[in-house]
PDB file of C-alpha atoms in Angstrom:
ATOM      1  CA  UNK A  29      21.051  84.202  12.047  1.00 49.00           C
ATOM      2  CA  UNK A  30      20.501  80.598  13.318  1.00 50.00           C
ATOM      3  CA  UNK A  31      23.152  78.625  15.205  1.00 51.00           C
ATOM      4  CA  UNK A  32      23.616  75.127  15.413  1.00 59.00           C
ATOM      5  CA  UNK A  33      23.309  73.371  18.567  1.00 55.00           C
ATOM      6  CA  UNK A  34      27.194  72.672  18.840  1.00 62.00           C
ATOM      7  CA  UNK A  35      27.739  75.917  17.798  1.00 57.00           C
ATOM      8  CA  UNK A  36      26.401  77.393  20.975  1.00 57.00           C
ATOM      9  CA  UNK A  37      28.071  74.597  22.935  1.00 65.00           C
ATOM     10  CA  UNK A  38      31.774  75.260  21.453  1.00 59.00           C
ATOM     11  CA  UNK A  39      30.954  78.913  22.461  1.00 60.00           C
ATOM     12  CA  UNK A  40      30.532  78.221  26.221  1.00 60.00           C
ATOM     13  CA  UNK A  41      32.999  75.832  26.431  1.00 64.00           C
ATOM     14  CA  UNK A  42      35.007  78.617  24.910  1.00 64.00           C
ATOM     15  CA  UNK A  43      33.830  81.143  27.195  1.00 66.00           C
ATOM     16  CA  UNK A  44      34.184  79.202  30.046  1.00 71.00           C
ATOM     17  CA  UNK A  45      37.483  78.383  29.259  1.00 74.00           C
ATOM     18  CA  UNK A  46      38.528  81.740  29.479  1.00 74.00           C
ATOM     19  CA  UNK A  47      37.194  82.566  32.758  1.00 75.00           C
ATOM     20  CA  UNK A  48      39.332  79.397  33.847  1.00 76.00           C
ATOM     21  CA  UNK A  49      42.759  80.973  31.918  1.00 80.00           C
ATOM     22  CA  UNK A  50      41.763  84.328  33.703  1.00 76.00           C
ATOM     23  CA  UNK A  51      41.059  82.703  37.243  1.00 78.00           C
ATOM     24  CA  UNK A  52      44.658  80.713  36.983  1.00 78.00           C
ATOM     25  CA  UNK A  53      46.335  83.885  35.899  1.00 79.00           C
ATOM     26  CA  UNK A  54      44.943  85.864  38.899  1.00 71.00           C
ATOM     27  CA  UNK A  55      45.425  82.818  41.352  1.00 74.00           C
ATOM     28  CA  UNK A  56      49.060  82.680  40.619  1.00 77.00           C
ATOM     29  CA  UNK A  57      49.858  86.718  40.795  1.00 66.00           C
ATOM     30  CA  UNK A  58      48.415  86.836  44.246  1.00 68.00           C
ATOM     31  CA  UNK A  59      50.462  83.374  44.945  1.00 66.00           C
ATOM     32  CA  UNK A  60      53.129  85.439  43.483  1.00 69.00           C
ATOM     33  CA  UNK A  61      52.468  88.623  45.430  1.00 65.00           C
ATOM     34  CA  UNK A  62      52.151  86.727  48.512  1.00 61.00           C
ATOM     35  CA  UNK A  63      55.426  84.954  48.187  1.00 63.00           C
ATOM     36  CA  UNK A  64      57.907  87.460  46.927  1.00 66.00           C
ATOM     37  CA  UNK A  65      56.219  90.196  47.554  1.00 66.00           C
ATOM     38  CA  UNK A  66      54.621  90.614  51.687  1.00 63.00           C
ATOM     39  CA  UNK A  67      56.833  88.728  54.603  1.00 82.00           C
ATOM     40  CA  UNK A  68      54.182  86.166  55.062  1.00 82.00           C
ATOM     41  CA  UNK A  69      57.163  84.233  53.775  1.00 86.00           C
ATOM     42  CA  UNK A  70      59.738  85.555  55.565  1.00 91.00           C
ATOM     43  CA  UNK A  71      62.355  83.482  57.882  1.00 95.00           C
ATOM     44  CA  UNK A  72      61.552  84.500  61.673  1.00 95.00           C
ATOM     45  CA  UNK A  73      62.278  81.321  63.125  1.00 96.00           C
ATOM     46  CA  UNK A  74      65.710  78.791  62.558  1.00 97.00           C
ATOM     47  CA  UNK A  75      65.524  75.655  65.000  1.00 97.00           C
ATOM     48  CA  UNK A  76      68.960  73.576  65.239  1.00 98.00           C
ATOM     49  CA  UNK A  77      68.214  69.816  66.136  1.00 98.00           C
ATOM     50  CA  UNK A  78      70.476  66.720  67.779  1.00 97.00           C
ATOM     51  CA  UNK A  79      73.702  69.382  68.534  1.00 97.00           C
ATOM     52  CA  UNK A  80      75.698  69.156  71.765  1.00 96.00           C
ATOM     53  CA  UNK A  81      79.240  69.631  70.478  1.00 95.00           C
ATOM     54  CA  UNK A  82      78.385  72.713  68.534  1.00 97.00           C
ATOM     55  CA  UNK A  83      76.478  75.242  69.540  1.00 97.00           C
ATOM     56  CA  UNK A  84      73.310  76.645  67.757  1.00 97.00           C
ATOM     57  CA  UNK A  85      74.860  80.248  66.822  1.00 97.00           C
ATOM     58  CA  UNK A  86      78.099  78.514  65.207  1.00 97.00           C
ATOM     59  CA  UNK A  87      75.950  76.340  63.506  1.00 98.00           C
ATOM     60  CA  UNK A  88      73.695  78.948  62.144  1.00 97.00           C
ATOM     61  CA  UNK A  89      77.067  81.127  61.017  1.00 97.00           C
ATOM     62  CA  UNK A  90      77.999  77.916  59.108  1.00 97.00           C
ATOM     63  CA  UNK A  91      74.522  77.887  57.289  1.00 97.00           C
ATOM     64  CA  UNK A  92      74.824  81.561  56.191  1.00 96.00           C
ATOM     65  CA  UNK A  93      71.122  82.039  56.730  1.00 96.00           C
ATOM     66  CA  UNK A  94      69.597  85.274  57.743  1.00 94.00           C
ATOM     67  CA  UNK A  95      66.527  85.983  59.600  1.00 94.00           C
ATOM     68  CA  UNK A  96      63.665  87.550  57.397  1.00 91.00           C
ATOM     69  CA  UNK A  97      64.722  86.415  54.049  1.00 92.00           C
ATOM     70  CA  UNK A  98      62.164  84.465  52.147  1.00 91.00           C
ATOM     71  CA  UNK A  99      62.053  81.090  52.898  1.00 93.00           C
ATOM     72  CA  UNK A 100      62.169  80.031  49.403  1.00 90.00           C
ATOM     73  CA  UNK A 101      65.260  82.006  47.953  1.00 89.00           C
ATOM     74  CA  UNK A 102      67.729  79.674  50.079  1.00 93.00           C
ATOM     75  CA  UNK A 103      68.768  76.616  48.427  1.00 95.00           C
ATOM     76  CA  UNK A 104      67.982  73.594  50.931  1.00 97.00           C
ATOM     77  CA  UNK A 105      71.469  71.676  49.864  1.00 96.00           C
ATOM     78  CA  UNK A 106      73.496  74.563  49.266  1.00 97.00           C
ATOM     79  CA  UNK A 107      72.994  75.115  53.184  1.00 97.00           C
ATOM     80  CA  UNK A 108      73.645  71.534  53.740  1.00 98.00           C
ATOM     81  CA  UNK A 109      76.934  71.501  52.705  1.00 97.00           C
ATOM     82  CA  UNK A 110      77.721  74.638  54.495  1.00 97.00           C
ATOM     83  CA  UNK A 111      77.007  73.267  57.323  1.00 98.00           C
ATOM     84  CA  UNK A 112      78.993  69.902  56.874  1.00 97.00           C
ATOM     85  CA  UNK A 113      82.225  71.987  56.373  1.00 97.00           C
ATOM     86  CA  UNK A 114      81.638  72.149  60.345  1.00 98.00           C
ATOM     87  CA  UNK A 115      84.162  68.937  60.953  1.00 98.00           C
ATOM     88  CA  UNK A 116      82.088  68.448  63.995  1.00 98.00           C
ATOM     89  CA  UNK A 117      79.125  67.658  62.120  1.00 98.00           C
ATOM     90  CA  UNK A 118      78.702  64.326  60.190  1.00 97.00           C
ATOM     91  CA  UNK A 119      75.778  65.048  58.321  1.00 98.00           C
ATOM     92  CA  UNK A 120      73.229  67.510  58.423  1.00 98.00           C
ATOM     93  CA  UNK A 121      69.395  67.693  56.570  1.00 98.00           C
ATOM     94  CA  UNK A 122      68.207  70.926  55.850  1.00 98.00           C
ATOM     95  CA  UNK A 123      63.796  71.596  55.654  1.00 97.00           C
ATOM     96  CA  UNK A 124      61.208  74.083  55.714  1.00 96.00           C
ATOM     97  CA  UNK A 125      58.738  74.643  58.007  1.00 95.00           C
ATOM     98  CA  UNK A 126      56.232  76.488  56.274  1.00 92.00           C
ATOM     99  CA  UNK A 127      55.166  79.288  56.305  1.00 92.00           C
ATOM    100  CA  UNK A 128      58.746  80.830  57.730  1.00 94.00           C
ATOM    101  CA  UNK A 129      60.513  78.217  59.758  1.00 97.00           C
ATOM    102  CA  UNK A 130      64.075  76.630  58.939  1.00 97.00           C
ATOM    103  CA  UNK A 131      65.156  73.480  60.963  1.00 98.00           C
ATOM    104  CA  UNK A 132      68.919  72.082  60.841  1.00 98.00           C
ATOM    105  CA  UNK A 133      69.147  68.608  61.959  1.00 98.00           C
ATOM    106  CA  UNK A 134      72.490  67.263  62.849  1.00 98.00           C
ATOM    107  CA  UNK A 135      74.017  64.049  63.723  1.00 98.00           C
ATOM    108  CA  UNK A 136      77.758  65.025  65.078  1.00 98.00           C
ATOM    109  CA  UNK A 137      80.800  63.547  65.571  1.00 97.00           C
ATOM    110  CA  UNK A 138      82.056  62.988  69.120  1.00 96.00           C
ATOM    111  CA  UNK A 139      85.788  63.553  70.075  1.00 96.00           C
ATOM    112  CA  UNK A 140      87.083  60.082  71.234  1.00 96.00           C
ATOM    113  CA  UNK A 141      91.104  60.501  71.580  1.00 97.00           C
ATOM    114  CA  UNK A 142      93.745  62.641  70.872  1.00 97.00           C
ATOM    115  CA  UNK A 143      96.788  61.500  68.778  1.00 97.00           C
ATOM    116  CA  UNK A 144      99.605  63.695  70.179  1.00 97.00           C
ATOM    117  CA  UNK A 145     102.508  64.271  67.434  1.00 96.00           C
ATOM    118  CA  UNK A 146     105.363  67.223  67.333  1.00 95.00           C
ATOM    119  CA  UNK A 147     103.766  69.194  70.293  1.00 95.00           C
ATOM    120  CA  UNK A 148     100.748  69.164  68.765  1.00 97.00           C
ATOM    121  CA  UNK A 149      97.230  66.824  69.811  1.00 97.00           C
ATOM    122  CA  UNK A 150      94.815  66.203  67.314  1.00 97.00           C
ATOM    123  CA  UNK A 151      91.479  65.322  68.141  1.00 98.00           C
ATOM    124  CA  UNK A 152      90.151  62.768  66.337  1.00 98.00           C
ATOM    125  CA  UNK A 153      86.298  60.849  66.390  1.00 97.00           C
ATOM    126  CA  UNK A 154      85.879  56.855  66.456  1.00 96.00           C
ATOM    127  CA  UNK A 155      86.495  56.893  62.582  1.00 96.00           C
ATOM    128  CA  UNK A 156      89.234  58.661  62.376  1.00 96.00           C
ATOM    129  CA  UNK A 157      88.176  62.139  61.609  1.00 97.00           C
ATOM    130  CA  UNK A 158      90.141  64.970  62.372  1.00 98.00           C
ATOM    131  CA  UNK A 159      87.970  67.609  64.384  1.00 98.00           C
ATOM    132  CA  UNK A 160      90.849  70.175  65.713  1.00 97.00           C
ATOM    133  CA  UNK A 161      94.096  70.540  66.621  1.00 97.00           C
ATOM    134  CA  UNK A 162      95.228  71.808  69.949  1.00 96.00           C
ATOM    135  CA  UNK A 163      98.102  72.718  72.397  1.00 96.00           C
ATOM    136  CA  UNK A 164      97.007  71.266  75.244  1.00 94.00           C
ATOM    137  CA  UNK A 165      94.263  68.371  75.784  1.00 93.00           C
ATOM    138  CA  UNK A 166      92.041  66.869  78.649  1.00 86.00           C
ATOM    139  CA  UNK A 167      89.385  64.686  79.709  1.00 84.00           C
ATOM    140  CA  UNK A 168      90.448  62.451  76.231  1.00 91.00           C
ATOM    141  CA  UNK A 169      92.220  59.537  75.715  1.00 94.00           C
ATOM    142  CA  UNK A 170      95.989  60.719  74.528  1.00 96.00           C
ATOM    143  CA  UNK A 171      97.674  58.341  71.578  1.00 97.00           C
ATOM    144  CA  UNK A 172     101.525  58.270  71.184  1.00 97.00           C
ATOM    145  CA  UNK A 173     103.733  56.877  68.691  1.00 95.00           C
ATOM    146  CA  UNK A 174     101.870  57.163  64.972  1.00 95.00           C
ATOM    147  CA  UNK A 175     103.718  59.254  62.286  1.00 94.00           C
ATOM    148  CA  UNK A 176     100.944  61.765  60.779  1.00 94.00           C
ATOM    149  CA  UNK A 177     101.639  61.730  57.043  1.00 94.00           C
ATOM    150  CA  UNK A 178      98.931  63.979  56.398  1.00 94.00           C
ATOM    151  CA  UNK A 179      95.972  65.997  57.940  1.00 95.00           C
ATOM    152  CA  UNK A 180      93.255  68.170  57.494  1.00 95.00           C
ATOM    153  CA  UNK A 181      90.392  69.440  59.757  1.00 96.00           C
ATOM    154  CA  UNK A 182      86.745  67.421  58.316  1.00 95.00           C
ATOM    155  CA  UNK A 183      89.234  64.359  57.200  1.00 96.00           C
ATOM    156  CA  UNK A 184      90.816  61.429  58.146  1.00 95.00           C
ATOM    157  CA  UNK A 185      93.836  61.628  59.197  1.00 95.00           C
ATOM    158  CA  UNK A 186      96.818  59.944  57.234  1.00 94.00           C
ATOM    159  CA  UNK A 187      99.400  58.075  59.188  1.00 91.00           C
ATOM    160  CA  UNK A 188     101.814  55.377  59.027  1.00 83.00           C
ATOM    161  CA  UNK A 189     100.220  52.284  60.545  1.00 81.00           C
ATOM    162  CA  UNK A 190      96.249  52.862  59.890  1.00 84.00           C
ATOM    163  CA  UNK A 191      95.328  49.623  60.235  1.00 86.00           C
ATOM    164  CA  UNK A 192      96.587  49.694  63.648  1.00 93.00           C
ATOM    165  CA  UNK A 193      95.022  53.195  64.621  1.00 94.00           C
ATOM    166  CA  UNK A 194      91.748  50.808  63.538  1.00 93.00           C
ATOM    167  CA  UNK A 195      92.539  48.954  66.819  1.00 94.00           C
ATOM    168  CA  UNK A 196      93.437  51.256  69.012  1.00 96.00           C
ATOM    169  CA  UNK A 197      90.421  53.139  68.628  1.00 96.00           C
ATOM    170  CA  UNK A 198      88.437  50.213  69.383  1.00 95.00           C
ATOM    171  CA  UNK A 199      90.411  50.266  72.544  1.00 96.00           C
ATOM    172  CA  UNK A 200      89.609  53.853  73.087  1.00 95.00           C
ATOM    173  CA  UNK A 201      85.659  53.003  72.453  1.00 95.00           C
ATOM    174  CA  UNK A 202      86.145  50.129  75.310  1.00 95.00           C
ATOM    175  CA  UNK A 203      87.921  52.721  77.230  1.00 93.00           C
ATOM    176  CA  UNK A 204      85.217  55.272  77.491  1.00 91.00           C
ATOM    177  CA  UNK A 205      82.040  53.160  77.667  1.00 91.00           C
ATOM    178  CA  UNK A 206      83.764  51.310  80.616  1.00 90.00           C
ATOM    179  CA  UNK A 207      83.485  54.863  82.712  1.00 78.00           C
ATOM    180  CA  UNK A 208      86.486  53.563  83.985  1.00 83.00           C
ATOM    181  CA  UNK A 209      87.366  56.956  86.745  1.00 78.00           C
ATOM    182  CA  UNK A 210      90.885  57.404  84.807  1.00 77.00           C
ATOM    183  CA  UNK A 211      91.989  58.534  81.964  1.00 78.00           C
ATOM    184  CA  UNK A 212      95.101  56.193  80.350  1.00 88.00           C
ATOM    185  CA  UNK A 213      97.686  57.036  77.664  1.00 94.00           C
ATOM    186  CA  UNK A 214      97.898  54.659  74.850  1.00 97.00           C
ATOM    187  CA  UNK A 215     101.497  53.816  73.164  1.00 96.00           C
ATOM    188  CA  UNK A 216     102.010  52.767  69.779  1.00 96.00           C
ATOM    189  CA  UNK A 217     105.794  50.999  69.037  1.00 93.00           C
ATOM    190  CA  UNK A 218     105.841  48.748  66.069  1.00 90.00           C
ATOM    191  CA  UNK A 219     102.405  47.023  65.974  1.00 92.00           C
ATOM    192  CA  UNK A 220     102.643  46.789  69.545  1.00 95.00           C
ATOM    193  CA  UNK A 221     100.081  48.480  72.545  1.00 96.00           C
ATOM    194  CA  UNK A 222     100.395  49.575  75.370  1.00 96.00           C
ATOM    195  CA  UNK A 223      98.512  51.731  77.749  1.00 95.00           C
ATOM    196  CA  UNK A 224      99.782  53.739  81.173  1.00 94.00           C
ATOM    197  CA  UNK A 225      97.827  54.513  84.020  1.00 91.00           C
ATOM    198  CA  UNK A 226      99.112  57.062  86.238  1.00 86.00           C
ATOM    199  CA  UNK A 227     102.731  56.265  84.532  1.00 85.00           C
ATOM    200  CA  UNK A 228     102.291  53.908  87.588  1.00 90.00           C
ATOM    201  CA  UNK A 229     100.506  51.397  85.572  1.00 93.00           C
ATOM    202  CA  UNK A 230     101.330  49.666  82.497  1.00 94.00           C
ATOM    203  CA  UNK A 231      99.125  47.302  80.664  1.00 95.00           C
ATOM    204  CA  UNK A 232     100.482  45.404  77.563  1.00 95.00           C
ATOM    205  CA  UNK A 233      97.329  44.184  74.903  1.00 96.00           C
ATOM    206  CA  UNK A 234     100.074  43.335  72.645  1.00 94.00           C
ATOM    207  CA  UNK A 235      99.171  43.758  68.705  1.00 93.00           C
ATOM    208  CA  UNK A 236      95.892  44.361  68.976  1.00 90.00           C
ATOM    209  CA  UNK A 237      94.124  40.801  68.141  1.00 90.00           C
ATOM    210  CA  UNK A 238      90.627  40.053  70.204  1.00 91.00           C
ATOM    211  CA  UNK A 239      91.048  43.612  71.754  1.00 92.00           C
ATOM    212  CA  UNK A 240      87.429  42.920  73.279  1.00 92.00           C
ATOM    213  CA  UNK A 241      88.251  40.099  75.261  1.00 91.00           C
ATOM    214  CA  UNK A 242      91.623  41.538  76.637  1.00 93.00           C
ATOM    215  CA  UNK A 243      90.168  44.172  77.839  1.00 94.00           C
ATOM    216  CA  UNK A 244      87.552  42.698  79.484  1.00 93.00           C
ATOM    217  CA  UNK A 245      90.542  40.725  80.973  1.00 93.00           C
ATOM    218  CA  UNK A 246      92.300  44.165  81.822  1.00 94.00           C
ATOM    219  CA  UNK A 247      88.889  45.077  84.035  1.00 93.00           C
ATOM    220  CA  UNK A 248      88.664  42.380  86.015  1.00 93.00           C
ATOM    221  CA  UNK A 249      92.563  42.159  87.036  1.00 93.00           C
ATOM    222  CA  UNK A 250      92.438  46.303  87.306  1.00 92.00           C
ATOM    223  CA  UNK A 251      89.167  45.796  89.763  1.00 91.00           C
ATOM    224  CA  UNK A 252      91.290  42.905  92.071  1.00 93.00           C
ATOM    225  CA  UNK A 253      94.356  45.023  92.139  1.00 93.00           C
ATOM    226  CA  UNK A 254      92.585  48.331  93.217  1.00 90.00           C
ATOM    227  CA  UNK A 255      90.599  45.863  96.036  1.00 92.00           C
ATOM    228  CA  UNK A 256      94.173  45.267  97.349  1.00 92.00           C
ATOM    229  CA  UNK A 257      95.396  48.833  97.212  1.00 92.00           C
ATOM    230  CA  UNK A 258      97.726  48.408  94.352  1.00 91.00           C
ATOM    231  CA  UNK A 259      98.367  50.847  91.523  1.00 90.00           C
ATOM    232  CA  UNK A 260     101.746  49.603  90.304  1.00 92.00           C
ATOM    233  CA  UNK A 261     103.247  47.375  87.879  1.00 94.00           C
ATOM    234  CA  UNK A 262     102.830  45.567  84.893  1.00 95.00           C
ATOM    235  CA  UNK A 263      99.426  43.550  83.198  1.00 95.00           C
ATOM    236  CA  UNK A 264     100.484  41.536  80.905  1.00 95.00           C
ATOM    237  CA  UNK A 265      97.363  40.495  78.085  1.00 95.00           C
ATOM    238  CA  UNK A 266      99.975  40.586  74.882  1.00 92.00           C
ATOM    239  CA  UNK A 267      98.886  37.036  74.021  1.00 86.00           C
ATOM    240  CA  UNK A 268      95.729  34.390  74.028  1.00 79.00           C
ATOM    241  CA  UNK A 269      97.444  32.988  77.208  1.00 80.00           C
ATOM    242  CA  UNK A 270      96.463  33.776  80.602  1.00 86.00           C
ATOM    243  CA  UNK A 271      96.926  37.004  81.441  1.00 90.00           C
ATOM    244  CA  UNK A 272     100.003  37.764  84.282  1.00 90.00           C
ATOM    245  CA  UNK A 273     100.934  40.712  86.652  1.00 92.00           C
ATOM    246  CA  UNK A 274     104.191  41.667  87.785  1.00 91.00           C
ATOM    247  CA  UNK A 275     105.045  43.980  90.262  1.00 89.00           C
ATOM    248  CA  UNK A 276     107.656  45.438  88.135  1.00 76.00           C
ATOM    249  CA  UNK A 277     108.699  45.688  84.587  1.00 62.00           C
ATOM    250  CA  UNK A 278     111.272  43.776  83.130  1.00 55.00           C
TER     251      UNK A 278
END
């Protein structure tokens, strides 16, 4: 029986066709196979990234990830926000490394001060941010006088005057980038601050207005007093004025 030209041409394409649809089929059940099914896939590897407040093994509890499952059952952002519930960590980014790496990169928050109310010192970052609570605190920067309205660990802490807490964590940022070889306490009283050295010490910066160029003030007068062996009495930067010392409080 004769056939047309096109015929014969629909036929191959047809044919050919087929071989494609059976090709694709077996290409993906060994892509299959291979992913689900041998531990080509499987996690052997997870690298943490950027942490020095928190360790990798509490960091790797936080992500709930287990060595040799397959890399692509675990939900990427599901992890993420594990790990965020760290209040250590700011923000965290989640990848694979294929074929059965995980990496966690962090970017943490840093302790900065401790706000000390009813026995207790909370340890809070540069925003704010409440990281822990504990009984006893050193090598930080200790805050007296707010009223904590409300706290919780990963948040920012709620207290009366937050506008001012603004300003004396500025100070507290001054504070440790100067490396200054002490470690002060800060009191809050009414909009007013004031910071002890020693409890020999006592520096007035007043409510808090051009903190930056007070404190500046506060080094130099800190550096001439230490040249001349004294650690006592009272710097007085409240206002714009010129800054005065007195040997004694009033």
């Amino acid at each position: 029986m004769y056939k047309s030209k096109n015929q014969i041409t629909k036929k191959v394409k047809y044919g050919k066709l087929k071989i494609y649809i059976i090709i694709s089929i077996l290409i993906l059940a060994l892509m299959f196979i291979l992913v689900f099914k041998t531990n080509f896939f499987s996690i052997d590897e997870i690298i943490v990234k950027n942490n020095n407040e928190v360790s990798r093994d509490v960091i790797i509890a936080y992500s709930g990830i287990q060595l040799h499952n397959n890399i692509f059952k675990i939900k990427l952002s599901e992890i993420t926000k594990k790990i965020e519930k760290n209040p250590y960590i700011k923000t965290a980014k989640v990848s694979r490394k294929l074929p059965n790496k995980i990496v966690i990169e962090v970017i943490e928050r840093k302790r900065l001060a401790a706000i000390f109310y009813m026995g207790i010192y909370f340890i809070i970052d540069n925003e704010g941010y409440v990281l822990e609570t504990k009984n006893k605190v050193k090598d930080v920067v200790v805050i007296e006088g707010f009223e904590i309205n409300r706290f919780s660990e990963g948040e920012k802490i709620d207290l009366s005057g937050n506008e001012d807490l603004r300003k004396v964590l500025t100070l507290c940022s001054l504070i440790q980038k100067s490396n200054i070889d002490i470690k002060p306490k800060i009191y809050y009283n009414n909009g007013n601050i004031n910071i002890t050295i020693e409890d020999k010490l006592k520096v007035k910066f007043g409510n808090g207005e051009n903190i930056d160029y007070k404190f500046k003030a506060f080094l130099s007068i800190l550096k001439y007093l230490k040249s001349k062996d004294v650690y006592t009495g009272v710097i007085d930067i409240s206002t714009n004025g010129y800054p005065v010392y007195r040997p004694f409080d009033e």
